[in-house]
Short mmCIF file of C-alpha atoms in Angstrom, two decimals:
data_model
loop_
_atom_site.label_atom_id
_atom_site.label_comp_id
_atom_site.label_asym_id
_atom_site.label_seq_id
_atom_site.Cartn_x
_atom_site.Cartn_y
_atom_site.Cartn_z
CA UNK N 1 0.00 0.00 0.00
CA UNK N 2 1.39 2.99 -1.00
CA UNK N 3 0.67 6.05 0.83
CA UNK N 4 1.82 8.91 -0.72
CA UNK N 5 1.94 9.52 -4.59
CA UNK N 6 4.02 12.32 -6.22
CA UNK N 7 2.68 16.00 -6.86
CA UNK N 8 3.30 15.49 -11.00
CA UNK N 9 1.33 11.85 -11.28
CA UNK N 10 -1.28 12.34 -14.26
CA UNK N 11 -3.89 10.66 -12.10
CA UNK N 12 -3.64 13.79 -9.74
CA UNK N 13 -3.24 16.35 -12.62
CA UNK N 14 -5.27 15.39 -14.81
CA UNK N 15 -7.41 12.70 -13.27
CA UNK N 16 -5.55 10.27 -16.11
CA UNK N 17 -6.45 7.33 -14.32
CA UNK N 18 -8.70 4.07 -13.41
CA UNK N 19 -10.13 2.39 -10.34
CA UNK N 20 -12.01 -0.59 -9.10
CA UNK N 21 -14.60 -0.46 -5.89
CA UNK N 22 -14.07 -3.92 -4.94
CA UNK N 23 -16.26 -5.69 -1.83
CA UNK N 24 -14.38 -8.11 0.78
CA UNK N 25 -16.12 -11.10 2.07
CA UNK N 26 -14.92 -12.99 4.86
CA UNK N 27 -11.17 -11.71 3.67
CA UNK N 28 -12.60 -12.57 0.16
CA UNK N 29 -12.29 -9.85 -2.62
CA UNK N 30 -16.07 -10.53 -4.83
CA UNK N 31 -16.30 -10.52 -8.04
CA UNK N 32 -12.75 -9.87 -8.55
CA UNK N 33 -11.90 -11.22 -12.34
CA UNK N 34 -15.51 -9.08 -13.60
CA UNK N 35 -13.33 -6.14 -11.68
CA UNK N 36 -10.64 -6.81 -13.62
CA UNK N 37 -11.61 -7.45 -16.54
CA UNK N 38 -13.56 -4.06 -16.49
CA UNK N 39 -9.90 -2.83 -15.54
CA UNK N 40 -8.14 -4.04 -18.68
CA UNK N 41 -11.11 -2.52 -20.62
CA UNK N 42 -10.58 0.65 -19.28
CA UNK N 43 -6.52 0.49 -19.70
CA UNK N 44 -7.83 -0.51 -23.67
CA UNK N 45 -9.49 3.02 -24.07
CA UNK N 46 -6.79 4.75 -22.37
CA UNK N 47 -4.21 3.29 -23.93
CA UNK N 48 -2.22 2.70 -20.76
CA UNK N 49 0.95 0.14 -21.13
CA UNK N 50 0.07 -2.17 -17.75
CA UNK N 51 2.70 -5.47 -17.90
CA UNK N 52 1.51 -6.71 -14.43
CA UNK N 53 -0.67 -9.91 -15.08
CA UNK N 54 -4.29 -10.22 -12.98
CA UNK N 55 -2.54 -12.92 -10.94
CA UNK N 56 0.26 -10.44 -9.64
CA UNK N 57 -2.80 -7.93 -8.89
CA UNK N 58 -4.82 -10.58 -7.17
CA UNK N 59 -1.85 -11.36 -4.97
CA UNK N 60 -1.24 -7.91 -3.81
CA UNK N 61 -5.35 -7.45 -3.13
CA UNK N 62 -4.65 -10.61 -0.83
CA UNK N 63 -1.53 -9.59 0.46
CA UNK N 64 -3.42 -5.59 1.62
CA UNK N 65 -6.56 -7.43 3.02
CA UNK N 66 -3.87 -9.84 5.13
CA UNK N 67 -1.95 -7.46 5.87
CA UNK N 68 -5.05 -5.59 7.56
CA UNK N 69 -6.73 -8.21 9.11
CA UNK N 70 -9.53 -7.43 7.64
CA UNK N 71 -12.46 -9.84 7.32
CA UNK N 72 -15.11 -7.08 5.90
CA UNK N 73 -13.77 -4.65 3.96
CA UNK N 74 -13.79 -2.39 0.73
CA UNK N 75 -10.58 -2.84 -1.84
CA UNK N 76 -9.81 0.23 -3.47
CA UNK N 77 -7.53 -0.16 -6.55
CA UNK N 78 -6.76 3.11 -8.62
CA UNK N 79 -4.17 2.52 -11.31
CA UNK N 80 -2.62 6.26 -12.76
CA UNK N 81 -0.81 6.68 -15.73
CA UNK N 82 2.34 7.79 -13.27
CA UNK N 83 4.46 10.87 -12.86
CA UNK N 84 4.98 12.63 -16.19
CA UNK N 85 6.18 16.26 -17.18
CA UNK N 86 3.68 19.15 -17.60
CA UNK N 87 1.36 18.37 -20.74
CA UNK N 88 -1.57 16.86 -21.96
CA UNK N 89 -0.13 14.46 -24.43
CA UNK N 90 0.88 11.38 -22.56
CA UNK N 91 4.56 11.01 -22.56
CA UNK N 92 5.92 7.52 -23.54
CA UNK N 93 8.31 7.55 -20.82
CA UNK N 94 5.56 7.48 -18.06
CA UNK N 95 5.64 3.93 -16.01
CA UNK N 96 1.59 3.51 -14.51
CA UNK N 97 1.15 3.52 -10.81
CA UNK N 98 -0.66 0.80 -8.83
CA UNK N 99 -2.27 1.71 -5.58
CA UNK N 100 -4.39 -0.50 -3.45
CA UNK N 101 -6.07 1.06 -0.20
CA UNK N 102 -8.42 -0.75 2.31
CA UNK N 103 -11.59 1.20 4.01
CA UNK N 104 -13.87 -0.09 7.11
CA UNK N 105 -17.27 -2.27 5.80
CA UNK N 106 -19.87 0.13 6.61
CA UNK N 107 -23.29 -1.01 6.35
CA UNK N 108 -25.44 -0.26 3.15
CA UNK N 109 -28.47 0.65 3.68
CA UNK N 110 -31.69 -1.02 2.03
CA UNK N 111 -33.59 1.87 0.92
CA UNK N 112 -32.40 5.09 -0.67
CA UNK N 113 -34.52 8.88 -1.30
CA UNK N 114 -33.02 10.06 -4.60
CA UNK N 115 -33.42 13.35 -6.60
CA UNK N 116 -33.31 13.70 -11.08
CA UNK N 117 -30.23 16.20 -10.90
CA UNK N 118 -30.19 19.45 -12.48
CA UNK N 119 -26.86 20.74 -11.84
CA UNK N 120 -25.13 18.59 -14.83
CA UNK N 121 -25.37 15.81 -16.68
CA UNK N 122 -23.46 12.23 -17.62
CA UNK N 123 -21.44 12.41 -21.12
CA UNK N 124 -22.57 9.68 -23.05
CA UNK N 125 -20.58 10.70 -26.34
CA UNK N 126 -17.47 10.02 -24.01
CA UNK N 127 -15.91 6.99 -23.66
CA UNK N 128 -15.35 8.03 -20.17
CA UNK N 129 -18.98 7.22 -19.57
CA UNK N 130 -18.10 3.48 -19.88
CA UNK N 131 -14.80 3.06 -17.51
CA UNK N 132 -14.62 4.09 -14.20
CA UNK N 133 -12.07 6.75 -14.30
CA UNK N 134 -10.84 9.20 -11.92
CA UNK N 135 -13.24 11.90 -13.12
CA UNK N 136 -15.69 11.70 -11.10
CA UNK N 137 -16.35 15.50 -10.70
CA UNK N 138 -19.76 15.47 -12.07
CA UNK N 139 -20.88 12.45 -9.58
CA UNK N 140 -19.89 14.54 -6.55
CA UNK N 141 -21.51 17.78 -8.07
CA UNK N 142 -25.02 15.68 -8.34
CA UNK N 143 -24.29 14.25 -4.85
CA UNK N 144 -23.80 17.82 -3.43
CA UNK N 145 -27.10 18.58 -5.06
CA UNK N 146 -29.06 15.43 -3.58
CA UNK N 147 -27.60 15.85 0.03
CA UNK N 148 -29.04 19.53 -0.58
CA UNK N 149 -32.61 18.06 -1.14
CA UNK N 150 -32.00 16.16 1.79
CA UNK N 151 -31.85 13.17 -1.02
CA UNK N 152 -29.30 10.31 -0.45
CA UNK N 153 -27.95 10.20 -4.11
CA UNK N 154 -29.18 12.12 -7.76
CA UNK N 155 -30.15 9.93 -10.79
CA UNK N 156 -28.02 11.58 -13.64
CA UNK N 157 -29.70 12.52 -17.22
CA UNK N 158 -27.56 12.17 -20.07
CA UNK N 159 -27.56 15.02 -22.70
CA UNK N 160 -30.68 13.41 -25.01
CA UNK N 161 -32.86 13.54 -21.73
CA UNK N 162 -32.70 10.09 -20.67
CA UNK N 163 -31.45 8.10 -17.51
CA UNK N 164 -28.28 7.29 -17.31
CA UNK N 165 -27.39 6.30 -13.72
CA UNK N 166 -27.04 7.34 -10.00
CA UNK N 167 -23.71 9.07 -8.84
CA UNK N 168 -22.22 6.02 -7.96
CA UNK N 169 -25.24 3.27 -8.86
CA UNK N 170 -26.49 1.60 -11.92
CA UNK N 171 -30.18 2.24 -12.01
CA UNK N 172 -33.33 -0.29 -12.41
CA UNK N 173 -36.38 0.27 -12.97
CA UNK N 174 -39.56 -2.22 -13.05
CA UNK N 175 -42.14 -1.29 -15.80
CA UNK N 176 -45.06 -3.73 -16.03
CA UNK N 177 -43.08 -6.28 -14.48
CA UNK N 178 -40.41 -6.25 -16.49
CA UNK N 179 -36.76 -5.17 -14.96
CA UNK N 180 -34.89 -2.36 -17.38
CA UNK N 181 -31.38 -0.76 -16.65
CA UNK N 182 -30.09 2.45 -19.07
CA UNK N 183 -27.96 0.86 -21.58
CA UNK N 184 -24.28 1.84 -21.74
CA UNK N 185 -24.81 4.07 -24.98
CA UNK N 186 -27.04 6.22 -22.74
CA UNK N 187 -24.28 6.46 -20.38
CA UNK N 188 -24.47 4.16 -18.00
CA UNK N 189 -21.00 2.34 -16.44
CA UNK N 190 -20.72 -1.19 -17.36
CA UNK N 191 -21.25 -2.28 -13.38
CA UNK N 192 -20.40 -5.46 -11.90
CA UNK N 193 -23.46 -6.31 -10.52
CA UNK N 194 -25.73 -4.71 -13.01
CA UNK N 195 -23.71 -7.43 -15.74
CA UNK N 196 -24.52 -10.40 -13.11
CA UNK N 197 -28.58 -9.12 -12.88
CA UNK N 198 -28.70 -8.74 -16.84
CA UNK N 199 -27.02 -12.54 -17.16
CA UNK N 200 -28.52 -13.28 -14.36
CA UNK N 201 -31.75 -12.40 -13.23
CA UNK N 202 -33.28 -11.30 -17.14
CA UNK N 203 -32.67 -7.56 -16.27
CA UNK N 204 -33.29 -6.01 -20.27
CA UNK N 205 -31.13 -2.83 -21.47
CA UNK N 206 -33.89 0.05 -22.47
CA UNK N 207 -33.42 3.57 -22.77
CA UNK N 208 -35.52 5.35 -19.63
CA UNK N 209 -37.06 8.60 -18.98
CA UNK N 210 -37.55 10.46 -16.20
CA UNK N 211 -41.14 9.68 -16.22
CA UNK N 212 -40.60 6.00 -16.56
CA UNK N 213 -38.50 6.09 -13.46
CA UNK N 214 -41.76 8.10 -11.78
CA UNK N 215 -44.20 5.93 -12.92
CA UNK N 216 -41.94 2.78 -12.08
CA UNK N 217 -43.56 -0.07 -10.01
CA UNK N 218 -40.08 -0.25 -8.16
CA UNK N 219 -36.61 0.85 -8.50
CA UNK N 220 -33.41 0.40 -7.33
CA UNK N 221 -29.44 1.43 -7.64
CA UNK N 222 -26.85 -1.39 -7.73
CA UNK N 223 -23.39 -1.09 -6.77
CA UNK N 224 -20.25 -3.35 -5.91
CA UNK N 225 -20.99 -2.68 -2.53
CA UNK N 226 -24.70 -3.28 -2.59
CA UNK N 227 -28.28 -2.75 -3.45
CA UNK N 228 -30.46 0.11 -2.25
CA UNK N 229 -34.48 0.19 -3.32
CA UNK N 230 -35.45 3.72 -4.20
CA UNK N 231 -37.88 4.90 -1.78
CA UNK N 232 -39.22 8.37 -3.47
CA UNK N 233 -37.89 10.37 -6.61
CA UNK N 234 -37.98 14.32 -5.85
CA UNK N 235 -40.06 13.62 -2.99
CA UNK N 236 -43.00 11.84 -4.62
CA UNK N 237 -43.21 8.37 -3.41
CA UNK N 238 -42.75 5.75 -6.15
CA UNK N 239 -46.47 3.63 -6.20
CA UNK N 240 -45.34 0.06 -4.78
CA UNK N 241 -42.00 -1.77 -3.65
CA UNK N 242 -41.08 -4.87 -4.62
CA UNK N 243 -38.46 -5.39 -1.23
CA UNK N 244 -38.86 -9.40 -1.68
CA UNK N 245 -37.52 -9.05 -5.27
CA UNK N 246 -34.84 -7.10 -4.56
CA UNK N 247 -33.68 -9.37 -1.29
CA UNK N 248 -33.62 -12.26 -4.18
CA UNK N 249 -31.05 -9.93 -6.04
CA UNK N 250 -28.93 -9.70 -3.22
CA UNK N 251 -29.32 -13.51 -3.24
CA UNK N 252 -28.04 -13.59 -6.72
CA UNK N 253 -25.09 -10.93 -6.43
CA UNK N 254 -23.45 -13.06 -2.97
CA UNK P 1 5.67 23.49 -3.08
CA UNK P 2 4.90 20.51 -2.05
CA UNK P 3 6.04 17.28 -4.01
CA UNK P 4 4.33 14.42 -2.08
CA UNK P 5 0.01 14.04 -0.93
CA UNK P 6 -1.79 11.70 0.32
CA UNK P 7 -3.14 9.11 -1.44
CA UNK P 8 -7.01 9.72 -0.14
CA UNK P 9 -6.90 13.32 -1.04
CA UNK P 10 -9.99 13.54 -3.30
CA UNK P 11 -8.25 15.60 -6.09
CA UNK P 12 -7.11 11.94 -6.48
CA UNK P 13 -9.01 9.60 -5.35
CA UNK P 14 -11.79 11.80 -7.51
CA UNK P 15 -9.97 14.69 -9.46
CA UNK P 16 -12.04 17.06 -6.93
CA UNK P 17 -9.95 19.96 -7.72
CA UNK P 18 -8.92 22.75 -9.58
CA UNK P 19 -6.19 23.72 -11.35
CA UNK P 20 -4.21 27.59 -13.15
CA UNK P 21 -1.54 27.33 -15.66
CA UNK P 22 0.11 31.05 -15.25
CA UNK P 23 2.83 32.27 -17.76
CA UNK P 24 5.35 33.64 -16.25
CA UNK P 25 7.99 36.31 -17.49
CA UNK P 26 10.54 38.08 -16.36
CA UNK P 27 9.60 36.15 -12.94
CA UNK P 28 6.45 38.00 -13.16
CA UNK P 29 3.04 35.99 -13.36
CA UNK P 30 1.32 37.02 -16.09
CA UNK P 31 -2.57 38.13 -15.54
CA UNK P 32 -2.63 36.68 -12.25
CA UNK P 33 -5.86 38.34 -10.91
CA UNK P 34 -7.72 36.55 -14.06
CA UNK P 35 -6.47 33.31 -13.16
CA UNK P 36 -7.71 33.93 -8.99
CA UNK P 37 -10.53 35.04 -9.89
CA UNK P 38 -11.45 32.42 -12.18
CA UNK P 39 -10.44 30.44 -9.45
CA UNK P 40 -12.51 31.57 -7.35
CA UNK P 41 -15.36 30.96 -9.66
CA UNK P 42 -14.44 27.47 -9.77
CA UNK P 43 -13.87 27.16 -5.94
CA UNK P 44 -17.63 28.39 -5.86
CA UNK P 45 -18.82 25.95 -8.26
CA UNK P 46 -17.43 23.22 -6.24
CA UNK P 47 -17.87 24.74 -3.03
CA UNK P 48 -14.53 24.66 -1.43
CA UNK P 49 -14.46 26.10 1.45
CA UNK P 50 -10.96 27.97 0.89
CA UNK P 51 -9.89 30.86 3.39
CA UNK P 52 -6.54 31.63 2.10
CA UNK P 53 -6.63 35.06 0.55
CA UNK P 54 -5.57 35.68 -2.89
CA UNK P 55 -2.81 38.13 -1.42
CA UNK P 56 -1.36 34.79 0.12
CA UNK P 57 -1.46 32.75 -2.67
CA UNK P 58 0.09 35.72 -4.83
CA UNK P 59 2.52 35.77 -2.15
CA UNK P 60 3.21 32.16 -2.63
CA UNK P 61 3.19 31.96 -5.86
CA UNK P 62 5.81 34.73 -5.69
CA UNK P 63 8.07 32.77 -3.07
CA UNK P 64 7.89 29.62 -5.52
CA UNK P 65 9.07 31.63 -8.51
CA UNK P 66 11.99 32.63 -6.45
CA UNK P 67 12.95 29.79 -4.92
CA UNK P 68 13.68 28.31 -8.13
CA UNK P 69 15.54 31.78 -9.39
CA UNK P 70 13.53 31.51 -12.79
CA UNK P 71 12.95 34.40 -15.40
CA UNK P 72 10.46 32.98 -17.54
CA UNK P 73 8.79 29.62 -16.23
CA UNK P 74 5.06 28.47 -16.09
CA UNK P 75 3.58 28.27 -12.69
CA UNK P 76 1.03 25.84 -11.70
CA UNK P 77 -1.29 26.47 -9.00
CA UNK P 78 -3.38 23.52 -7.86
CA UNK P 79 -6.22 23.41 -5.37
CA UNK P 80 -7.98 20.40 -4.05
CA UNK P 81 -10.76 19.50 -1.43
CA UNK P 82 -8.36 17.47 0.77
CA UNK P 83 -7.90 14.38 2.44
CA UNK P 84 -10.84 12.50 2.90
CA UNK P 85 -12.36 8.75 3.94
CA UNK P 86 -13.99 6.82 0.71
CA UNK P 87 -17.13 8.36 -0.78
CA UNK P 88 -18.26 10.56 -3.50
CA UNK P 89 -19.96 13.19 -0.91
CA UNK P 90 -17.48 15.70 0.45
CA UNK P 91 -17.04 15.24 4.20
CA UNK P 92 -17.51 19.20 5.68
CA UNK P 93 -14.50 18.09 7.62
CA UNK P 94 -11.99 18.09 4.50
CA UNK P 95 -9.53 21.14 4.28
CA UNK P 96 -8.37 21.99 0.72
CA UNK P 97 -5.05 21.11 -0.30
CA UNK P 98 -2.89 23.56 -2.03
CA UNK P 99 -0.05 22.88 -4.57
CA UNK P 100 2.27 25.47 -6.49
CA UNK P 101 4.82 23.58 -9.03
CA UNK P 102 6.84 25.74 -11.26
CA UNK P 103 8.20 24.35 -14.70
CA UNK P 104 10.84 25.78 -17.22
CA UNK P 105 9.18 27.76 -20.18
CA UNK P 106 9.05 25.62 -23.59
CA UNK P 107 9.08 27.70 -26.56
CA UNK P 108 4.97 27.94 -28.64
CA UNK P 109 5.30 26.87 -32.23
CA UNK P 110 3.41 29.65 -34.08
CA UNK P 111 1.39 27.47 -35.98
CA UNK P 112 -0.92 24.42 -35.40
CA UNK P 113 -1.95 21.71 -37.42
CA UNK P 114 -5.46 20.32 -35.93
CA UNK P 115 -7.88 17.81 -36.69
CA UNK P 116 -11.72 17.43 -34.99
CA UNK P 117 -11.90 15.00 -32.48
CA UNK P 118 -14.05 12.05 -33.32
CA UNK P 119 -13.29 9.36 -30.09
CA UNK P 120 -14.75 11.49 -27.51
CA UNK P 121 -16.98 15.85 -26.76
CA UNK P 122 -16.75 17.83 -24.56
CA UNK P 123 -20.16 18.18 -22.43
CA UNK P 124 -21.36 21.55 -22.40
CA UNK P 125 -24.19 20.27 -20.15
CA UNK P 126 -22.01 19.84 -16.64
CA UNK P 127 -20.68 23.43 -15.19
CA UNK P 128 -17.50 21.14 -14.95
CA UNK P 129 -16.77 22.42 -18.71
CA UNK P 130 -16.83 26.25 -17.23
CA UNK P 131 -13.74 25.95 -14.74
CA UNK P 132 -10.57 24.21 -15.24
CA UNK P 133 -10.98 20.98 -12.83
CA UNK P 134 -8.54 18.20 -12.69
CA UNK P 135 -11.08 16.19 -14.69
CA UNK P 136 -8.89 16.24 -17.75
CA UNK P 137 -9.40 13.27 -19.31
CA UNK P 138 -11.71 13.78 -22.37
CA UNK P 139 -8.63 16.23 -23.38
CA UNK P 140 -6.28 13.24 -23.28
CA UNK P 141 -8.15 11.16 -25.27
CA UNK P 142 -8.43 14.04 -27.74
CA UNK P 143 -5.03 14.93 -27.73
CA UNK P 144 -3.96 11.22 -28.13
CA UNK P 145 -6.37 10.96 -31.16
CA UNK P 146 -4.46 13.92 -32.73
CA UNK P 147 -0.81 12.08 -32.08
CA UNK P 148 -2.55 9.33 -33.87
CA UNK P 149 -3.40 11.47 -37.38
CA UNK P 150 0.14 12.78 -36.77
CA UNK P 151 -1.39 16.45 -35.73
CA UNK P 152 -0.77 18.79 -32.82
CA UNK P 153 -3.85 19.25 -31.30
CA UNK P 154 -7.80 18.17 -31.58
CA UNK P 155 -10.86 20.46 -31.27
CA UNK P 156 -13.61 19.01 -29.19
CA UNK P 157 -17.09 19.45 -30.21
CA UNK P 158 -19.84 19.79 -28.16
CA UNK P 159 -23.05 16.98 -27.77
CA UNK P 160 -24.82 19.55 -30.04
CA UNK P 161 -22.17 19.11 -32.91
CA UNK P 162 -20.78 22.61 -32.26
CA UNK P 163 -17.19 23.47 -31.82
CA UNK P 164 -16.01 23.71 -28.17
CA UNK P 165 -12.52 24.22 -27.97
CA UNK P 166 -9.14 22.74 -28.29
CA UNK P 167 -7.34 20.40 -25.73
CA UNK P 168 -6.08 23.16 -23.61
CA UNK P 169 -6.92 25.72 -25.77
CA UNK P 170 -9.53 28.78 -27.18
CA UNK P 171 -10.51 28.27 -30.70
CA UNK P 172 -10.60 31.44 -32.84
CA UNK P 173 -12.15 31.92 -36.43
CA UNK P 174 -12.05 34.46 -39.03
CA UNK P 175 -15.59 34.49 -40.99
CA UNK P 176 -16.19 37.64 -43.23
CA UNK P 177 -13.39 39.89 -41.69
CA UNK P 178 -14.94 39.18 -38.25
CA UNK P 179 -13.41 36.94 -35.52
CA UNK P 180 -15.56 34.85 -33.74
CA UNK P 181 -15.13 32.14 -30.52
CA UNK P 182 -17.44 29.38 -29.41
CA UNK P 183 -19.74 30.53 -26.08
CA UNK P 184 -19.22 29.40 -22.77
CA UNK P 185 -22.56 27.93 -23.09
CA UNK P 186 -21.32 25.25 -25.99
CA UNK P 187 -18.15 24.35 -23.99
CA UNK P 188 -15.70 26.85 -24.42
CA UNK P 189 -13.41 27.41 -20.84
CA UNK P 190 -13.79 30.77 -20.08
CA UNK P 191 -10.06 31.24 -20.91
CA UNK P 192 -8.10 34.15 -20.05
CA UNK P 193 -6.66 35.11 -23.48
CA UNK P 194 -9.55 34.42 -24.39
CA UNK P 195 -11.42 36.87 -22.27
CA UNK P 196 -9.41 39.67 -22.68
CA UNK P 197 -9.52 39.26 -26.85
CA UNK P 198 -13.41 39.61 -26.32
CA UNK P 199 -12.69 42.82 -24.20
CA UNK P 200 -9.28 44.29 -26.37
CA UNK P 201 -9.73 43.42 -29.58
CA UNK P 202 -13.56 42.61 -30.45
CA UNK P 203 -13.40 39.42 -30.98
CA UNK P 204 -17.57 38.45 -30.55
CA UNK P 205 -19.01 34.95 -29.42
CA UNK P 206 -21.00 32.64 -31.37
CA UNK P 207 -21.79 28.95 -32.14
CA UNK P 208 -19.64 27.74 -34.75
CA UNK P 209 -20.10 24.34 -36.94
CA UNK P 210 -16.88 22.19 -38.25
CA UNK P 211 -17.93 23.94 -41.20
CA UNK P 212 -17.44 27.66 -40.49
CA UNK P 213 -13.70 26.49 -39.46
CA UNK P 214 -12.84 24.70 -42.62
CA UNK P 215 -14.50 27.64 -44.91
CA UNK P 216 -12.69 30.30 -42.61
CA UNK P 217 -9.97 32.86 -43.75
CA UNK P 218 -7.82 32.24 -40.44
CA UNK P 219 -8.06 30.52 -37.39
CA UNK P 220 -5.81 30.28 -34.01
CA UNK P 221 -5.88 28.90 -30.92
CA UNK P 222 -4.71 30.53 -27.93
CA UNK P 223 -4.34 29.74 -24.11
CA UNK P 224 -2.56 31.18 -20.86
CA UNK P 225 0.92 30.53 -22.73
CA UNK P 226 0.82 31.74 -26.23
CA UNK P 227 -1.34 31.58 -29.29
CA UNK P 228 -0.96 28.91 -32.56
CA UNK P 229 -2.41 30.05 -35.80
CA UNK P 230 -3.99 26.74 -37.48
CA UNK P 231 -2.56 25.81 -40.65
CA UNK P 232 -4.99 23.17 -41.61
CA UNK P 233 -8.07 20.65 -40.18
CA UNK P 234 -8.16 16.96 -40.76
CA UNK P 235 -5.07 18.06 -43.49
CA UNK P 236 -7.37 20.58 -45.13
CA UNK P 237 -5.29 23.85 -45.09
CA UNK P 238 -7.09 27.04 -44.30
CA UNK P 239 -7.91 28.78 -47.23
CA UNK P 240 -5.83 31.87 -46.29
CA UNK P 241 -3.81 32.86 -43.12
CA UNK P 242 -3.60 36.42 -41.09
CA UNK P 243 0.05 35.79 -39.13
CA UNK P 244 0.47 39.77 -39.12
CA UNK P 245 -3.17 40.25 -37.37
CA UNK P 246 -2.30 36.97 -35.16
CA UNK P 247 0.42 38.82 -34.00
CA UNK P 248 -1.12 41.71 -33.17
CA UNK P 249 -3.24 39.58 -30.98
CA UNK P 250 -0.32 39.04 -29.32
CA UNK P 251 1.02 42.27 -28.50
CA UNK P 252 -2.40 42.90 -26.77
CA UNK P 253 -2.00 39.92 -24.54
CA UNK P 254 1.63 40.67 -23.36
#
């Protein structure tokens, strides 16, 4: 675990960088090769040279979690493009940077309030939409926004007016009893666990609108870290729950 | 200046910061009121809370230059929200972080050769594309694209198919014998240069199509550390050039 990083590293200046929420189990890391493999995807579109093999990364996740004697925990792995000159061309001299960081479990709660934002909106003509890089300045602005509302997270629009996810979440949505997430060309990350419920559990890719999401017979947000069922969009309550359904996701995802 | 932070400071762990690239000559910082003040419009936009007054950070800023006994240099100032535990919503406990790195001055080619950026826009939707944030990434992947075609730089357009800017630059165009720059409200950073060519040398705002640069009779770019006349789009030259009235320009920003 390294704890300090130097002041020129691209993923500080210019957020040129990837990273992977991972869950820990019983000292198990979930879901780790769907982690990264999303990784490697996101090294693809960035076009960062990474030589160390999954197994080598694997090892060192096992080697932090050991290290902390932690049984319950949340894996954080960021991977920069390293320390490089002034400039926004990458330079082909710059070696990446792996860092791996371990945070407390803290309990995820079942239900979530959530706002539409209105302060800005996901790019889905960037291929930043589909890894999960270190930009994540437009999540925290929506966040910001929702904890305003006295909201626990903001559903995100994308620039045609449609959903694309929460700040941190993949969204679903149950329309006459059939499960839809935002597909990825609307701008919705490639999650984990919203993969495993499409495979999975017959979760359908459909482009949503704001009034699908308010005239939804339940919704939830997904995450590697858990599932929360949406309680109330904007304050008006959504018209029934489906709690049992969601508890079977949870089943699905463990 | 400091050369080593944390590894969970969220400028990051989430590219929550800000950034000012500041000419400097003659170990003077050039227009450094612009640059704090548009600071200060992006420290609002983020809500940092930030006490330090801009006569410190000038006074900083100053030190730095010093310290490294340069003449002509380029100062960078960054600002982030701080150390913080895992999570997208800023803890009200953070205090921002702030960085001043100096590097030595590299010489501006005059000229430019550009092409439009097809992998990725720039989203004129999130107030993110008003302030210069660490969130730098779509830029990359521009300026990576324009490596590729063997060019120097890539203009960005916007979700709405109008021109934004460059990587790190203004974009300028010469339509009719009047010079014209995209509006803050399609993309454009509200760039210094570029602000003081609206209020020196009339240059007006206005949308602007890939077509009004490849039928125009100049076109430059120009940021906090020069100004590049384009010689030619996706290796379309310009149909004429203006390098005595692009030097002008110039003049009025030393």
């Amino acid at each position: 675990v390294i704890n300090e990083l130097k002041a020129n590293d691209r993923g500080f200046t210019l957020g040129d960088g990837l990273f992977e929420t991972i869950a820990v189990r019983n000292a198990q890391p979930l879901h780790l090769q769907h982690h990264l493999h999303r990784l490697r995807m996101g090294l693809n579109i960035l076009r960062f040279e990474f030589e160390t093999s999954d197994a080598r990364i694997t090892a060192a996740i096992h080697t932090t979690i050991e290290s902390h004697r932690m049984t319950d925990a949340v894996v954080r792995l960021t991977l920069t493009r390293g320390p490089a000159p002034r400039g926004v061309l990458p330079s082909a001299a710059s070696r990446p940077n792996m860092l791996i960081t371990v945070s407390p479990w803290n309990v995820i709660p079942d239900t979530v309030r959530v706002i539409l934002a209105q302060t800005t909106r996901r790019n889905e003509a960037s291929p930043l939409s589909r890894i999960k890089s270190l930009n994540y300045l437009d999540s925290v602005l929506a966040r910001m926004e929702a904890a305003d509302a006295g909201a626990d997270d903001a559903i995100l629009l994308n620039t045609r007016d449609h959903l694309a996810e929460a700040s941190a979440a993949n969204l679903f949505v149950l329309l006459q009893g059939q499960w839809f997430t935002p597909p990825v060309h609307d701008g919705a990350l490639p999650g984990i666990a919203r993969a495993l419920l499409i495979e999975r559990a017959g979760v359908a890719e459909r482009s949503l609108t704001p009034n699908d999401l308010l005239q939804a017979e339940a919704a939830f947000l997904s995450n590697s870290l858990g599932l929360r069922e949406i309680l109330c969009v904007d304050d008006r309550k959504l018209i029934s729950r489906q709690p049992d359904r969601i508890d079977e996701f949870r089943q699905i995802l463990r």
